[in-house]
Amino acid sequence: HSGGGMTLSGGEPLSQPDFALALLMAARAMGLHTAIETTGQASQRDVHRVLAATNLILYDVKHMDPCKHQEWTGVSNSSMLRNAELASRLGVPMIVRTPVIPGFNADAEDIVAIGRFALRLGCKEMHLLPYHSYGTGKYASLGRVYELADVTAPSAERMQALRAALQSLGLNVRVGG
């Protein structure tokens, strides 16, 4: 339906930058559209060389508040946000994607802050990805505790309200991936 292409996602594809770059270059040599889904958690050098080899960047931004990001993910968002700014200067189309997780970033204030950042990056489109618990079974099979077991998916009404808040900023918004 789409005409074909290849998207690198993860985990984090930038954790293997040489492999990701080689794969993207090979796909482009075959005439395939290339995309990468990333948090941008890598060196600026790797962000520049890998993302410049794509046709589309799907950039994951979970939260703008560094303390809340650190608390929920275990890592700071400062380099990720700086790398998003670097990626925006590459001239490659970029879509900001945000997983919407109740208790973490499902408030309009949090989502609008991400939307404003997306606009500063030159993005015209944003994807809101409603939280789901599909990975629960994988955690159990690995003998790991699923930390978000008590989190429920945001309602359809909530997702539409967040969508409307972003649209009021002038962004095209898709709910779901």
Coordinates of C-alpha atoms in Angstrom, one line a residue, residues 35-174:
A35 CA 12.9 5.8 8.3
I36 CA 14.3 5.5 11.8
E37 CA 12.4 5.5 15.1
T38 CA 14.7 6.9 17.8
T39 CA 14.9 8.6 21.1
G40 CA 18.1 10.2 19.9
Q41 CA 20.1 8.8 22.8
A42 CA 23.5 8.7 21.2
S43 CA 26.5 10.9 20.5
Q44 CA 25.9 13.9 18.3
R45 CA 28.3 12.4 15.7
D46 CA 26.2 9.2 15.5
V47 CA 22.9 11.2 15.4
H48 CA 24.2 13.3 12.5
R49 CA 25.6 10.5 10.4
V50 CA 22.8 8.0 10.8
L51 CA 19.8 10.3 10.7
A52 CA 21.2 12.2 7.7
A53 CA 21.0 8.8 5.8
T54 CA 17.2 8.5 6.3
N55 CA 14.2 9.8 4.4
L56 CA 12.1 10.2 7.6
I57 CA 12.9 10.6 11.3
L58 CA 10.3 9.3 13.9
Y59 CA 11.6 11.0 17.0
D60 CA 10.3 9.8 20.4
V61 CA 9.9 12.5 22.9
K62 CA 8.4 11.3 26.2
H63 CA 8.5 14.3 28.4
M64 CA 10.0 17.8 28.4
D65 CA 10.6 17.9 32.2
P66 CA 14.1 16.5 32.9
C67 CA 13.3 15.5 36.5
K68 CA 10.2 13.6 35.5
H69 CA 11.9 12.0 32.5
Q70 CA 14.8 10.8 34.8
E71 CA 12.4 9.5 37.4
W72 CA 10.3 7.5 34.9
T73 CA 12.9 6.3 32.4
G74 CA 16.1 6.3 34.5
V75 CA 17.9 8.6 32.1
S76 CA 18.1 12.3 31.5
N77 CA 16.4 13.8 28.4
S78 CA 18.9 16.6 28.0
S79 CA 21.0 15.0 25.3
M80 CA 17.9 13.6 23.6
L81 CA 16.4 17.0 23.3
R82 CA 19.7 18.5 22.1
N83 CA 20.0 15.7 19.5
A84 CA 16.4 16.4 18.4
E85 CA 17.4 20.0 17.7
L86 CA 20.5 18.7 15.8
A87 CA 18.3 16.3 13.8
S88 CA 15.9 19.1 12.9
R89 CA 18.8 20.9 11.2
L90 CA 19.5 18.0 8.9
G91 CA 16.7 18.8 6.5
V92 CA 15.1 15.3 6.9
P93 CA 11.4 15.3 7.6
M94 CA 10.7 14.5 11.2
I95 CA 7.6 13.5 13.1
V96 CA 7.6 13.6 16.9
R97 CA 6.0 10.6 18.5
T98 CA 4.9 10.5 22.1
P99 CA 3.7 7.5 24.1
V100 CA 0.8 8.8 26.3
I101 CA 1.1 7.3 29.7
P102 CA -1.3 8.2 32.5
G103 CA 0.4 9.5 35.6
F104 CA 3.5 10.4 33.5
N105 CA 2.6 12.6 30.6
A106 CA -1.2 12.3 29.8
D107 CA -2.0 15.8 30.9
A108 CA -2.7 18.5 28.3
E109 CA 0.0 20.6 29.8
D110 CA 2.7 18.0 29.3
I111 CA 1.6 17.1 25.8
V112 CA 1.3 20.7 24.7
A113 CA 4.8 21.4 26.0
I114 CA 6.0 18.5 23.7
G115 CA 3.9 19.9 20.9
R116 CA 5.5 23.4 21.2
F117 CA 8.9 21.7 21.1
A118 CA 7.9 19.8 18.0
L119 CA 7.0 23.1 16.3
R120 CA 10.3 24.6 17.3
L121 CA 11.9 21.7 15.5
G122 CA 10.0 22.5 12.4
C123 CA 7.7 19.5 12.7
K124 CA 4.3 19.7 11.1
E125 CA 3.0 16.3 12.4
M126 CA 2.9 14.6 15.8
H127 CA 1.8 11.1 16.7
L128 CA 0.2 10.3 20.1
L129 CA 0.6 6.6 21.0
P130 CA -1.8 5.5 23.7
Y131 CA -0.2 3.4 26.4
H132 CA -0.9 -0.3 26.3
S133 CA 0.2 -3.3 28.4
Y134 CA 1.0 -5.7 25.5
G135 CA 4.5 -6.3 26.8
T136 CA 3.4 -7.5 30.2
G137 CA 3.7 -11.2 29.2
K138 CA 7.3 -10.6 27.9
Y139 CA 8.3 -9.3 31.3
A140 CA 6.8 -12.3 33.1
S141 CA 8.6 -14.7 30.7
L142 CA 11.9 -13.0 31.5
G143 CA 11.2 -13.1 35.3
R144 CA 11.1 -9.3 35.5
V145 CA 8.7 -7.1 37.3
Y146 CA 6.5 -4.9 35.0
E147 CA 6.7 -1.5 36.8
L148 CA 3.6 -0.1 35.0
A149 CA 1.2 -3.0 35.9
D150 CA -1.2 -0.7 37.6
V151 CA -1.3 1.8 34.7
T152 CA -4.4 1.7 32.5
A153 CA -4.7 2.9 28.9
P154 CA -5.9 6.4 28.4
S155 CA -9.5 6.7 27.3
A156 CA -10.4 7.5 23.7
E157 CA -11.9 10.7 25.0
R158 CA -8.6 11.6 26.7
M159 CA -6.7 10.9 23.5
Q160 CA -9.1 13.1 21.5
A161 CA -8.8 15.9 24.0
L162 CA -5.0 15.8 23.7
R163 CA -5.2 15.6 19.9
A164 CA -7.4 18.7 19.9
A165 CA -4.9 20.6 22.2
L166 CA -2.1 19.8 19.7
Q167 CA -4.2 20.7 16.7
S168 CA -4.9 24.1 18.3
L169 CA -1.2 24.7 18.0
G170 CA -1.3 24.0 14.3
L171 CA 0.0 20.5 14.3
N172 CA -1.4 17.6 12.3
V173 CA -2.0 14.9 14.8
R174 CA -2.4 11.1 14.5

